[in-house]
CSV table of C-alpha atoms and ligand atoms in Angstrom, one decimal:
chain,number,residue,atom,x,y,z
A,11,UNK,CA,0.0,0.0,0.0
A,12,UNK,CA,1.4,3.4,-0.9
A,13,UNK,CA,1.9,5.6,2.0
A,14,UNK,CA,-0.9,8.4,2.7
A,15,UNK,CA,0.2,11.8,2.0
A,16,UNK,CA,-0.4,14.0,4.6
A,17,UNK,CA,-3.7,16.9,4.0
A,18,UNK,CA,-2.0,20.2,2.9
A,19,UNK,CA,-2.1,22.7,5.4
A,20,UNK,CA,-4.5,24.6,6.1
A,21,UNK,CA,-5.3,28.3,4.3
A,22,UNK,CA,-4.8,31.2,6.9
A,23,UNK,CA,-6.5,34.6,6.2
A,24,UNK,CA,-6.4,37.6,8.1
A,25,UNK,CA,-7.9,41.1,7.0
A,26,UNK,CA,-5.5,43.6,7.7
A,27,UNK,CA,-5.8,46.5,9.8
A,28,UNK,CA,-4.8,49.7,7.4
A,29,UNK,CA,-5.6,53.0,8.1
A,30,UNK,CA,-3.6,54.6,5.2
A,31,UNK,CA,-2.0,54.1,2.0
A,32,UNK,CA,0.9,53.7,3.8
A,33,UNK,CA,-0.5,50.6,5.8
A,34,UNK,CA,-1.7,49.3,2.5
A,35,UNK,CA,1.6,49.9,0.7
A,36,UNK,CA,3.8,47.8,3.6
A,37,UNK,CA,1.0,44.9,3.7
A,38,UNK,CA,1.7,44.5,-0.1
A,39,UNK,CA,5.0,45.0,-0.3
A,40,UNK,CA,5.3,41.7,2.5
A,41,UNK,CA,4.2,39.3,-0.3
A,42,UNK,CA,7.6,40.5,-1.4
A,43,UNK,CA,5.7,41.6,-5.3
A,44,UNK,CA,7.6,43.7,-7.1
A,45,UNK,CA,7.9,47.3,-5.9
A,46,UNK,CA,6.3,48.8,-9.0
A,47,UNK,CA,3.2,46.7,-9.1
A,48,UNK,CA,2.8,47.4,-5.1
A,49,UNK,CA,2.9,51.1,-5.9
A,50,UNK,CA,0.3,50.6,-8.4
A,51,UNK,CA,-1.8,48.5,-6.1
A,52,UNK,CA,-1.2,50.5,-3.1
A,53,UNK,CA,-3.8,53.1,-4.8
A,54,UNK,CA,-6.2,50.6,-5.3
A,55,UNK,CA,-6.5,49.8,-1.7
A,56,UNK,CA,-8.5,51.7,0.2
A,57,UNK,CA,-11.5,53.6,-0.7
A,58,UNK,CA,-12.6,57.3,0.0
A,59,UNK,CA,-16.1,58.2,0.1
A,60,UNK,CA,-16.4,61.8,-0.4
A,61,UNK,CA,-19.4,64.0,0.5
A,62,UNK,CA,-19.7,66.7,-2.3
A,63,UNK,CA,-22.9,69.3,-1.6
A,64,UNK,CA,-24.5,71.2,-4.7
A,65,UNK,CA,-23.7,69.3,-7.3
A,66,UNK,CA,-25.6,71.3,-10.3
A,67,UNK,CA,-27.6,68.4,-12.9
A,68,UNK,CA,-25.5,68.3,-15.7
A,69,UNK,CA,-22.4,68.2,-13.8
A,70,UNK,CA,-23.9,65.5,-11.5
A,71,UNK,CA,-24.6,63.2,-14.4
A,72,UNK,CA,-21.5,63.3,-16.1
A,73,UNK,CA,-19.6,62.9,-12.8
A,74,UNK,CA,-21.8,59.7,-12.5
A,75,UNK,CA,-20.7,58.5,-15.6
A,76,UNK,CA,-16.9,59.4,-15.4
A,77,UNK,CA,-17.3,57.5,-12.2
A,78,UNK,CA,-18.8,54.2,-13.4
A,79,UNK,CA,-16.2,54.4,-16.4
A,80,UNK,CA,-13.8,54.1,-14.0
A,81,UNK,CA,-15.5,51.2,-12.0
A,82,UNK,CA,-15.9,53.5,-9.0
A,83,UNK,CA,-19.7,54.8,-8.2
A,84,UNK,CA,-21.3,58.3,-7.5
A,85,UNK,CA,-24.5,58.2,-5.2
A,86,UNK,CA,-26.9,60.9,-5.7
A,87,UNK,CA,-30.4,61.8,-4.9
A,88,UNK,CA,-32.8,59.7,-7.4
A,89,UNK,CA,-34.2,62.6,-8.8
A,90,UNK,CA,-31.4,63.4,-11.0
A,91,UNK,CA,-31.3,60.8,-13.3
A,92,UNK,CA,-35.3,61.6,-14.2
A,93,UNK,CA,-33.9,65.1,-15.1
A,94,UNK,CA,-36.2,67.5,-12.5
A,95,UNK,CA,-33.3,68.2,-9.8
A,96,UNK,CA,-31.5,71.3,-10.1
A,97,UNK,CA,-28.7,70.2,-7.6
A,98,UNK,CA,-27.6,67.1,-5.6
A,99,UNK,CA,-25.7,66.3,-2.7
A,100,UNK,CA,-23.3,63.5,-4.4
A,101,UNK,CA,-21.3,61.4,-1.9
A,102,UNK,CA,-18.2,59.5,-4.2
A,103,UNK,CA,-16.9,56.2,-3.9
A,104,UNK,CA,-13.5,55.5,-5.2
A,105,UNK,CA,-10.2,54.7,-4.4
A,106,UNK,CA,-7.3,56.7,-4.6
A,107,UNK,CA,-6.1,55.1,-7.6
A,108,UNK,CA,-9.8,55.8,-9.6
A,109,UNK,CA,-9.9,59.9,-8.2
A,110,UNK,CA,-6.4,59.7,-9.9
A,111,UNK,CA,-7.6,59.1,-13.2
A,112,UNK,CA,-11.0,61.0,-12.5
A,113,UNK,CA,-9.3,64.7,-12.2
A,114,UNK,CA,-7.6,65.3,-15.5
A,115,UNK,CA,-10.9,63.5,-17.0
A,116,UNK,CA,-13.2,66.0,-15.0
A,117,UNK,CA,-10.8,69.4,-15.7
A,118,UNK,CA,-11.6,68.7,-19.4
A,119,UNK,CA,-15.3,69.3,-19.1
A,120,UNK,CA,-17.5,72.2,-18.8
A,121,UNK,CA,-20.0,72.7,-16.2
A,122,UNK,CA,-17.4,73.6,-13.2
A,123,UNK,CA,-16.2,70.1,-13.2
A,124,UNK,CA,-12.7,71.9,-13.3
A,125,UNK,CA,-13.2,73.1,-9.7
A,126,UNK,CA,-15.2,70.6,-8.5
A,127,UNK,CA,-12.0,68.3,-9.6
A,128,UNK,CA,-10.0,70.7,-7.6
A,129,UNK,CA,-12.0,70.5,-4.6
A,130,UNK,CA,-12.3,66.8,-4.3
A,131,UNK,CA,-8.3,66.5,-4.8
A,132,UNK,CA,-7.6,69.3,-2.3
A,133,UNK,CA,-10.3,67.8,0.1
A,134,UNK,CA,-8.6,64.3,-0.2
A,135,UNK,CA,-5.0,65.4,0.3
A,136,UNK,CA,-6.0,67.2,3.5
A,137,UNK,CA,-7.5,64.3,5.1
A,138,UNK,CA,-4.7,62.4,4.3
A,139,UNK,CA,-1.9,64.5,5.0
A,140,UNK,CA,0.3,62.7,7.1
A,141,UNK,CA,3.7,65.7,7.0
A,142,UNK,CA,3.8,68.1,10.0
A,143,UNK,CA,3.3,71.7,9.5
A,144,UNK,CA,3.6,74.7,11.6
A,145,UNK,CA,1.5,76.8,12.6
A,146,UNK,CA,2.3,81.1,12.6
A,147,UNK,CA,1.5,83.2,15.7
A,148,UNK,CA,1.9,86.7,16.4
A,149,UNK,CA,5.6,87.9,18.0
A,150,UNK,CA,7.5,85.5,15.2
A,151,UNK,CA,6.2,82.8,17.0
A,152,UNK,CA,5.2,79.6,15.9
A,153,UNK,CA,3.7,75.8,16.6
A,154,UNK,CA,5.0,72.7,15.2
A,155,UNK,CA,2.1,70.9,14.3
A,156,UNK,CA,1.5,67.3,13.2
A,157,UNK,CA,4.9,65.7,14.0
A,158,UNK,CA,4.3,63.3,17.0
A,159,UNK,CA,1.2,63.9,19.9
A,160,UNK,CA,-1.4,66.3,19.5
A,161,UNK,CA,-0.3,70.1,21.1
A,162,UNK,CA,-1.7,70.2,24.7
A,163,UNK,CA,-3.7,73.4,25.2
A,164,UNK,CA,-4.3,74.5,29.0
A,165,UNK,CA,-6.8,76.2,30.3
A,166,UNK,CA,-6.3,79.3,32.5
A,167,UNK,CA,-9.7,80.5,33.6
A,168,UNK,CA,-9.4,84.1,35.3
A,169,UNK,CA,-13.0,83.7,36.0
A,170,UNK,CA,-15.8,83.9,39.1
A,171,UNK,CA,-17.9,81.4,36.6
A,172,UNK,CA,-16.6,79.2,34.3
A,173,UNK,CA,-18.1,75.8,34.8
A,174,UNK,CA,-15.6,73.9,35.6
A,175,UNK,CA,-12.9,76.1,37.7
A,176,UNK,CA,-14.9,79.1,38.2
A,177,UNK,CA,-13.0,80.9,41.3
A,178,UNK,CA,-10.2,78.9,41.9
A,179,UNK,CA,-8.4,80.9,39.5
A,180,UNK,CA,-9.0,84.5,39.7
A,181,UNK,CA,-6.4,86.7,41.1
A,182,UNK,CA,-3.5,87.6,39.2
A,183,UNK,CA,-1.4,85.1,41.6
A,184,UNK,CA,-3.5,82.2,41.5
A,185,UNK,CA,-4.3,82.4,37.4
A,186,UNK,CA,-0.3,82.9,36.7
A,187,UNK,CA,0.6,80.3,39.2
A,188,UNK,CA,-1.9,78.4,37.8
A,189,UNK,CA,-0.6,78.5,34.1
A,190,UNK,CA,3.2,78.3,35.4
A,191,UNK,CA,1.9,74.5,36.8
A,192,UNK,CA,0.5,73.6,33.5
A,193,UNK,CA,3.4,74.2,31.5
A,194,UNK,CA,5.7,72.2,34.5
A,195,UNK,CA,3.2,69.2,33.2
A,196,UNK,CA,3.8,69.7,29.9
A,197,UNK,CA,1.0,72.1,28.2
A,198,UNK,CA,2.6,73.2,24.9
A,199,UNK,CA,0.4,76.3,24.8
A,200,UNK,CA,-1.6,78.2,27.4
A,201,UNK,CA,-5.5,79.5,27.0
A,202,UNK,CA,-6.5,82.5,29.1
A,203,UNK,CA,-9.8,83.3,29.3
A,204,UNK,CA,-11.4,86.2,31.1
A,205,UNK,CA,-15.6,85.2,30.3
A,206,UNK,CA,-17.2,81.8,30.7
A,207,UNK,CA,-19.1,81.1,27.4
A,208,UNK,CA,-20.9,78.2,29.7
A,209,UNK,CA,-24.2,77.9,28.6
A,210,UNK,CA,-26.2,80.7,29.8
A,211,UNK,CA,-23.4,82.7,31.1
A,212,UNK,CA,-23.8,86.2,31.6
A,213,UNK,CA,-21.8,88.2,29.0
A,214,UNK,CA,-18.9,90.5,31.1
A,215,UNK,CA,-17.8,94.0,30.1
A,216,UNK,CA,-15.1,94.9,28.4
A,217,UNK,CA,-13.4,96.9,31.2
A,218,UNK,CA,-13.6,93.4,33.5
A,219,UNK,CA,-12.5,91.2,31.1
A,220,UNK,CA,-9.1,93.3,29.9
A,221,UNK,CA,-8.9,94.0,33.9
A,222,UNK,CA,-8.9,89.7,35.0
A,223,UNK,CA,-6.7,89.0,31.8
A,224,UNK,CA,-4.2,91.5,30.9
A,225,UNK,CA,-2.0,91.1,33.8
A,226,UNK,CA,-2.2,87.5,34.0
A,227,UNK,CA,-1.0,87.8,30.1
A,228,UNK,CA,2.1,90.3,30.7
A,229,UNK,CA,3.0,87.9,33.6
A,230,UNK,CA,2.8,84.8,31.9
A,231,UNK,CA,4.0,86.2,28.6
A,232,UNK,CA,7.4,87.2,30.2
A,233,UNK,CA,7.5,83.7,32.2
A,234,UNK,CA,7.1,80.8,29.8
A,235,UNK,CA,8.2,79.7,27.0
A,236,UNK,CA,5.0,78.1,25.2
A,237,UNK,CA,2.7,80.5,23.1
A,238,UNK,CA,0.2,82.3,25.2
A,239,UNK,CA,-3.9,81.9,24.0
A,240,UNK,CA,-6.5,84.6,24.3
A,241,UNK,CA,-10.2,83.7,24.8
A,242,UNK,CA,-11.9,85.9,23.7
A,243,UNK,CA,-14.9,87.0,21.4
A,244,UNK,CA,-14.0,90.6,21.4
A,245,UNK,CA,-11.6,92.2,19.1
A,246,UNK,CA,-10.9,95.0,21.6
A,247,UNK,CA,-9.8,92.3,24.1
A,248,UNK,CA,-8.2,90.1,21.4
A,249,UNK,CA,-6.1,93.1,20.2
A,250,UNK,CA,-4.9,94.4,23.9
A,251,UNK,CA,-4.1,90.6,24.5
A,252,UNK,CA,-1.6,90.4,21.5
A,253,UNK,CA,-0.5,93.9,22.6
A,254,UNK,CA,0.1,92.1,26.1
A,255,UNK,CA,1.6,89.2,24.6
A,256,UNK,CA,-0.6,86.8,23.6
A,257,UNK,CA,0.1,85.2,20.3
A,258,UNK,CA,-2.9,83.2,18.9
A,259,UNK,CA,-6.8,84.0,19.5
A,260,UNK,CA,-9.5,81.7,20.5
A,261,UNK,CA,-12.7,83.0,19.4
A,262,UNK,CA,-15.7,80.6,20.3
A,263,UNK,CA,-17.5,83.2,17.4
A,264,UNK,CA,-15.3,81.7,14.2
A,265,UNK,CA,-14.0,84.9,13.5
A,266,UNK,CA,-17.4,86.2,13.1
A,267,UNK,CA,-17.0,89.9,13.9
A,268,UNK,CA,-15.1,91.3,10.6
A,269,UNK,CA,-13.0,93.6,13.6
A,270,UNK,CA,-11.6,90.0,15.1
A,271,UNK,CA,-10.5,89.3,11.6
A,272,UNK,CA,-8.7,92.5,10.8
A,273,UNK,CA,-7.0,92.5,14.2
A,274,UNK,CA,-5.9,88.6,13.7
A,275,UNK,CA,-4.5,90.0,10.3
A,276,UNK,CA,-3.3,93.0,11.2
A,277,UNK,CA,-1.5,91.3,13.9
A,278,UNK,CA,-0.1,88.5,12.2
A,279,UNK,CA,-1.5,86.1,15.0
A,280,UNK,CA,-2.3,82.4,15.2
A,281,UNK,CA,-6.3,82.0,15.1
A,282,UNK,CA,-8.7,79.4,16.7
A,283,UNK,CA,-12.0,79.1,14.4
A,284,UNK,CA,-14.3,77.2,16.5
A,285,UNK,CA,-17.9,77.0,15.7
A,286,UNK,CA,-20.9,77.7,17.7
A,287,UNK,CA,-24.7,77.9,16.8
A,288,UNK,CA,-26.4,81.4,18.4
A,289,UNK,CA,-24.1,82.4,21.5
A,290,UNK,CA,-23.3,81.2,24.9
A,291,UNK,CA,-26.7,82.7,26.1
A,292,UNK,CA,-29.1,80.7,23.8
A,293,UNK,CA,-26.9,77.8,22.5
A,294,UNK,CA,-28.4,75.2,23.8
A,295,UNK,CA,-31.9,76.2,23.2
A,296,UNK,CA,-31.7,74.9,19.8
A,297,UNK,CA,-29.3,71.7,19.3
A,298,UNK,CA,-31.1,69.6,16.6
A,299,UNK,CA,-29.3,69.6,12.9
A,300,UNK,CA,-30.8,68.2,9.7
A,301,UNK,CA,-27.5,66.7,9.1
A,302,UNK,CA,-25.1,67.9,12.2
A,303,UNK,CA,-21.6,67.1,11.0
A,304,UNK,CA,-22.2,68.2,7.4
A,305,UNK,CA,-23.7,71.7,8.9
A,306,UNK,CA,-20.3,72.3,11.3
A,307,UNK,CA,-18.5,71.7,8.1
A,308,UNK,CA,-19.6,74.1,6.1
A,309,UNK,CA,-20.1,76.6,8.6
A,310,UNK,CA,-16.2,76.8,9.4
A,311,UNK,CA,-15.5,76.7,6.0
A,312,UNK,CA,-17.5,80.0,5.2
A,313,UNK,CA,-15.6,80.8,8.0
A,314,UNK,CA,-12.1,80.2,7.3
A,315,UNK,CA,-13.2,81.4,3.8
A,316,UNK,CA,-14.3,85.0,5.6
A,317,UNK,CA,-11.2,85.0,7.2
A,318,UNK,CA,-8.7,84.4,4.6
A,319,UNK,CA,-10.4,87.3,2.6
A,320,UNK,CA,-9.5,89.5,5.4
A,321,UNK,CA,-6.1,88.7,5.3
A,322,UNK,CA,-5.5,86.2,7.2
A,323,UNK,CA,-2.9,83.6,6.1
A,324,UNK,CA,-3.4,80.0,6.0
A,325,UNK,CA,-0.9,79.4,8.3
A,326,UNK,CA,-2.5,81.0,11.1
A,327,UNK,CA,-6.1,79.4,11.3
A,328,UNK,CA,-6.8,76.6,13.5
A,329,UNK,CA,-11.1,74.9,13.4
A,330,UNK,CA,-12.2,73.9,15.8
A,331,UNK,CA,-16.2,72.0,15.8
A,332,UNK,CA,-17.1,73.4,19.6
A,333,UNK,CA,-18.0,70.6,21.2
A,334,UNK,CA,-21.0,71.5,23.5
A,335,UNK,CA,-21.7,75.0,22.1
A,336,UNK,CA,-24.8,74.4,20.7
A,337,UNK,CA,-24.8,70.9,20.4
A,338,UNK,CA,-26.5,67.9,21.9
A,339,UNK,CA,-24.9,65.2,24.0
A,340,UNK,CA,-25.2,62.8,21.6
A,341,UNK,CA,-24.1,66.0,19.1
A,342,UNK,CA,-20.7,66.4,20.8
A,343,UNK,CA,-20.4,63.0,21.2
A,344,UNK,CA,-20.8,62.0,17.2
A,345,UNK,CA,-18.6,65.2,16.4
A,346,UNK,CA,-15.6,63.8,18.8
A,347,UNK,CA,-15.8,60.5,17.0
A,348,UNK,CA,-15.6,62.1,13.5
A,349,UNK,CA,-13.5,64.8,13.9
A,350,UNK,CA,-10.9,63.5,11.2
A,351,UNK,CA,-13.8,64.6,8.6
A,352,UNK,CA,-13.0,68.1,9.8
A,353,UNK,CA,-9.4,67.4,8.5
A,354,UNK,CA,-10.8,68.0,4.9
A,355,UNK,CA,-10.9,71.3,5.2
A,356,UNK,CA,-7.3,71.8,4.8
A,357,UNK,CA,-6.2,73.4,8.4
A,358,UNK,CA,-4.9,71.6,11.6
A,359,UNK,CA,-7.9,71.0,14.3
A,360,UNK,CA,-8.6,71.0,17.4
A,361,UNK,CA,-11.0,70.1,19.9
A,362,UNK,CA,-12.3,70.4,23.5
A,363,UNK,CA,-14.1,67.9,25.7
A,364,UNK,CA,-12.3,68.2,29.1
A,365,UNK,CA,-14.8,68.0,31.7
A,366,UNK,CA,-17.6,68.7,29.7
A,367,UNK,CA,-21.0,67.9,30.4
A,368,UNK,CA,-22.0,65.2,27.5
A,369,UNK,CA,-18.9,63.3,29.2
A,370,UNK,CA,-20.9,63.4,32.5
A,371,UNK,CA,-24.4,62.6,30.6
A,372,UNK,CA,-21.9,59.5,28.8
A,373,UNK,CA,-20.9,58.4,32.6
A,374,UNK,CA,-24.5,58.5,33.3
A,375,UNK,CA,-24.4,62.0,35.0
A,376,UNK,CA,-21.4,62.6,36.5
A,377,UNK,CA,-20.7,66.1,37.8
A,378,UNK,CA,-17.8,68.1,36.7
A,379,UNK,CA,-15.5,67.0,39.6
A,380,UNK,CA,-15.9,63.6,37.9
A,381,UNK,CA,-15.1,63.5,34.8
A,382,UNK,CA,-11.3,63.5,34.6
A,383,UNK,CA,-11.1,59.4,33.2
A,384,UNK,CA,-13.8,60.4,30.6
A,385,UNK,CA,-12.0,63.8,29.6
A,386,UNK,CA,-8.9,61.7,29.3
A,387,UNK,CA,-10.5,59.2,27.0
A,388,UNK,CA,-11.8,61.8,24.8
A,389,UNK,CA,-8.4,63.0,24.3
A,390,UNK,CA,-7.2,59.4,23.5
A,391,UNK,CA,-10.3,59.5,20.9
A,392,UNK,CA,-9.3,63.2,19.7
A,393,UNK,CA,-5.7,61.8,19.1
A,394,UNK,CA,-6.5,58.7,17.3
A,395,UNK,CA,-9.0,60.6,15.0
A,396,UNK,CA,-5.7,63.3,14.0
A,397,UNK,CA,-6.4,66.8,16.0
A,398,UNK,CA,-3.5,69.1,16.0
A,399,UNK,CA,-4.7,70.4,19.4
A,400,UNK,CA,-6.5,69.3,22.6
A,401,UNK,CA,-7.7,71.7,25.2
A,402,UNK,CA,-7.8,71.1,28.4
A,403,UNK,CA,-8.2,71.4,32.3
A,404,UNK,CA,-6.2,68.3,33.0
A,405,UNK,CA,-2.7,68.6,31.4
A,406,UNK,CA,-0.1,66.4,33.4
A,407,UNK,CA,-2.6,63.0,32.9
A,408,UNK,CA,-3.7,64.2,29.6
A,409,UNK,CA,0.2,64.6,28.6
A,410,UNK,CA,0.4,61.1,29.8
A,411,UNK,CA,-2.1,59.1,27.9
A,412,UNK,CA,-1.2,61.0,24.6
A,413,UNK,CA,2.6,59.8,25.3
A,414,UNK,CA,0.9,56.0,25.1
A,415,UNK,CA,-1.3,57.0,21.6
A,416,UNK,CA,2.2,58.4,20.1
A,417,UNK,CA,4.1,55.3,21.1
A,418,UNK,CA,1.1,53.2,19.5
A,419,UNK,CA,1.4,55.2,16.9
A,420,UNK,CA,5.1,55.1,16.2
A,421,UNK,CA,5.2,51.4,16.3
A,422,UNK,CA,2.7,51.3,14.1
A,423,UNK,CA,4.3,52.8,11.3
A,424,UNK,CA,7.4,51.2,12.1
A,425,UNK,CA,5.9,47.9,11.9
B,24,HH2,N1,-14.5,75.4,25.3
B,24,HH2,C1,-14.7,76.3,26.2
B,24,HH2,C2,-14.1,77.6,26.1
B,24,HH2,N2,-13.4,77.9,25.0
B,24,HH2,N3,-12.4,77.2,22.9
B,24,HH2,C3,-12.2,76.3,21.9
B,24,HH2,N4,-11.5,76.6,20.9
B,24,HH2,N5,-12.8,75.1,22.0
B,24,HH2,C4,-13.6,74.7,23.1
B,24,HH2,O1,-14.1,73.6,23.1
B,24,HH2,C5,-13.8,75.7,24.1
B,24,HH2,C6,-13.2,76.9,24.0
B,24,HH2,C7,-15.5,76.0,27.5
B,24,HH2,O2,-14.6,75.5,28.5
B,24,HH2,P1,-14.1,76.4,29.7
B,24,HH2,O3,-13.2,77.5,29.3
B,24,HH2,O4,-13.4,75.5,30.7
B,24,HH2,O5,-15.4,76.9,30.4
B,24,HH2,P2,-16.0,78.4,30.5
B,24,HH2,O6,-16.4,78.8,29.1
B,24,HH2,O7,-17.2,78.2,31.4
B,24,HH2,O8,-14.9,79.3,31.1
């Protein structure tokens, strides 16, 4: 009897983890294929879906077309192809390797298909930009962005009433030994704010505001090394801030007031678009969107648009989607776990969650004293999903579980 060969082995498959084209250029390149045909491949690995509003008819058909020609796929709303939609929302599906091809097709044709080509390309190198940048601030100043952990932002509050700290922190020697702390644990930029824009708050004069956060500014300003914030939604203030030292501005507005954008350009400083829906008095009034994420989006992008206009380069703007102005819990919560999307838009981000109350409604109603594990797992979550910045109350453990991301991270792309 002839001996019984043995089964083969078994097949093993695993489906990769990859993240970006990077990822999917090192899982090919293991099969050891030839490095040409993996960078061919690589393009054909992952798919991008991207969310393109107004699309006007005749455009929208022939991008459908150009799209199935490639063997990608253009979703749009069903009236279109019966002719009696003026525009569409059009959401693409195609890989890097298809938009590749798509772009000199689409600048060809008429119907703004040249800068809708543009758009889409710019839209999908920003949310895959991987290099670091750096970001300009007033006094030839500036922020390396990009290169390893998100940029730690503390919070001074020289405030009776902010919602978190209110009090503990309002002399001049409390709010300056206060920010002297947060940069001994690490804070790579400092945020001093004079009113609380908690929900509801009570709006503070001018006088009192430049009175609680000028000094603490000049003091601070003269003392550390990291970049010193402004928060504030008042040009006046904003300007005698920069004047003080300050040398970026954090308007919860966006830039709104066209005085905050002249004094931002004027002054060559570093600013932080975040947006808000009404203002800290009525915000959370109204916190229901048609389509929330899609809404934030354009809304900072008007902004940023505004801004630039007035002079402001795109090296000193900063979004941010203002988590909890204006939002629901659930609101902040689905922005925090998209907040790449906002990546698209071409400038670093950044975000804020320390401490705030949709954390305590997530812990199933913590109060503010409370919420220190879920503020620091929001800032692993803000990490992973690529903000530039993180603001917070909590710097030293905060510094400490972005040093674990970053090592993840690194090994990662070193694997
Ligand atoms: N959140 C607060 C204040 N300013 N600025 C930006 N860019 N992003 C934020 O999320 C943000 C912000 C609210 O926090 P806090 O300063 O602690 O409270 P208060 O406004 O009550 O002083």
């Amino acid at each position: 009897m002839p001996p019984r060969s043995r089964p083969p082995p078994p097949f093993r498959a695993r489906v990769l983890q990859v993240r970006d084209l990077n990822d999917v250029a090192q899982a090919l390149a293991r099969t050891e294929s030839d490095p040409e045909g993996v960078a061919i491949m690589a393009g054909k690995g992952l798919t991008y879906l991207v969310d393109v509003d107004r699309v006007p008819l005749k455009a929208g058909l022939l991008l459908k077309q150009e799209m199935l020609a490639l063997g990608a796929d253009a979703a749009h709303h069903r009236d279109v192809a019966a002719l009696t939609r003026e525009a569409s929302r059009t959401v693409l599906v195609g890989t890097w390797a298809q938009y590749q091809r798509l772009f000199p097709k689409l600048r060809r044709q008429p119907f703004r298909l040249k800068a809708l080509a543009d758009t889409v390309e710019a839209a999908l190198r920003a949310a895959t930009r991987r290099s670091p940048r750096t970001l300009r601030l007033a006094h030839g100043q500036s922020l390396r962005l990009g290169g390893g952990r998100p940029r730690v932002m503390g919070v001074v509050n020289v405030t009776p009433d902010s919602f978190s700290d209110g009090g503990r922190f309002a002399t001049l020697e409390s709010a300056v030994a206060h920010g002297r702390s947060l940069v001994a644990e690490g804070a790579d930029l400092l945020d001093i704010g004079g009113e609380s824009t908690r929900p509801g708050a009570t709006p503070v004069p001018r006088r009192e505001e430049l009175r609680r956060v000028l000094p603490v500014i000049k003091a601070l300003a003269e003392e550390v090394e990291v970049p010193i914030s402004i928060d504030t939604r008042d040009p006046q203030v904003a300007q005698a801030a920069v004047k003080a030292g300050a040398s970026l501005v954090n308007d919860v507005t966006g830039l709104s007031d066209p005085r905050m954008r002249r004094v931002v350009a004027r002054a060559g400083a570093g600013a932080m678009v975040m947006h808000m829906r009404g203002t800290p008095g009525t915000m959370q009034k109204d916190t229901i969107y048609e389509d929330l994420r899609a809404e934030v989006f354009s809304a900072l992008d008007d902004a940023t648009r505004r801004a630039r206009e007035a002079g402001v380069g795109e090296d000193q703007l900063v979004v941010d989607p203002g988590l909890g102005f204006g939002k629901s819990s659930e609101g902040s919560l689905e922005l925090l776990g998209h907040l790449s999307e906002f990546r698209s838009l071409g400038y670093p981000v950044a975000v804020g969650a320390s401490r705030k109350s949709f954390l305590g409604v997530a812990l199933g109603g913590a109060s503010v004293d409370q919420r220190l594990e879920a503020s620091l797992a929001a800032a692993v979550l803000a990490a992973q999903e690529g903000a530039d910045i993180i603001r917070v109350h909590d710097v030293g453990p905060t510094v400490k579980v972005l040093a674990v991301t970053e090592a993840v991270r690194r090994a990662h792309s070193r694997a």
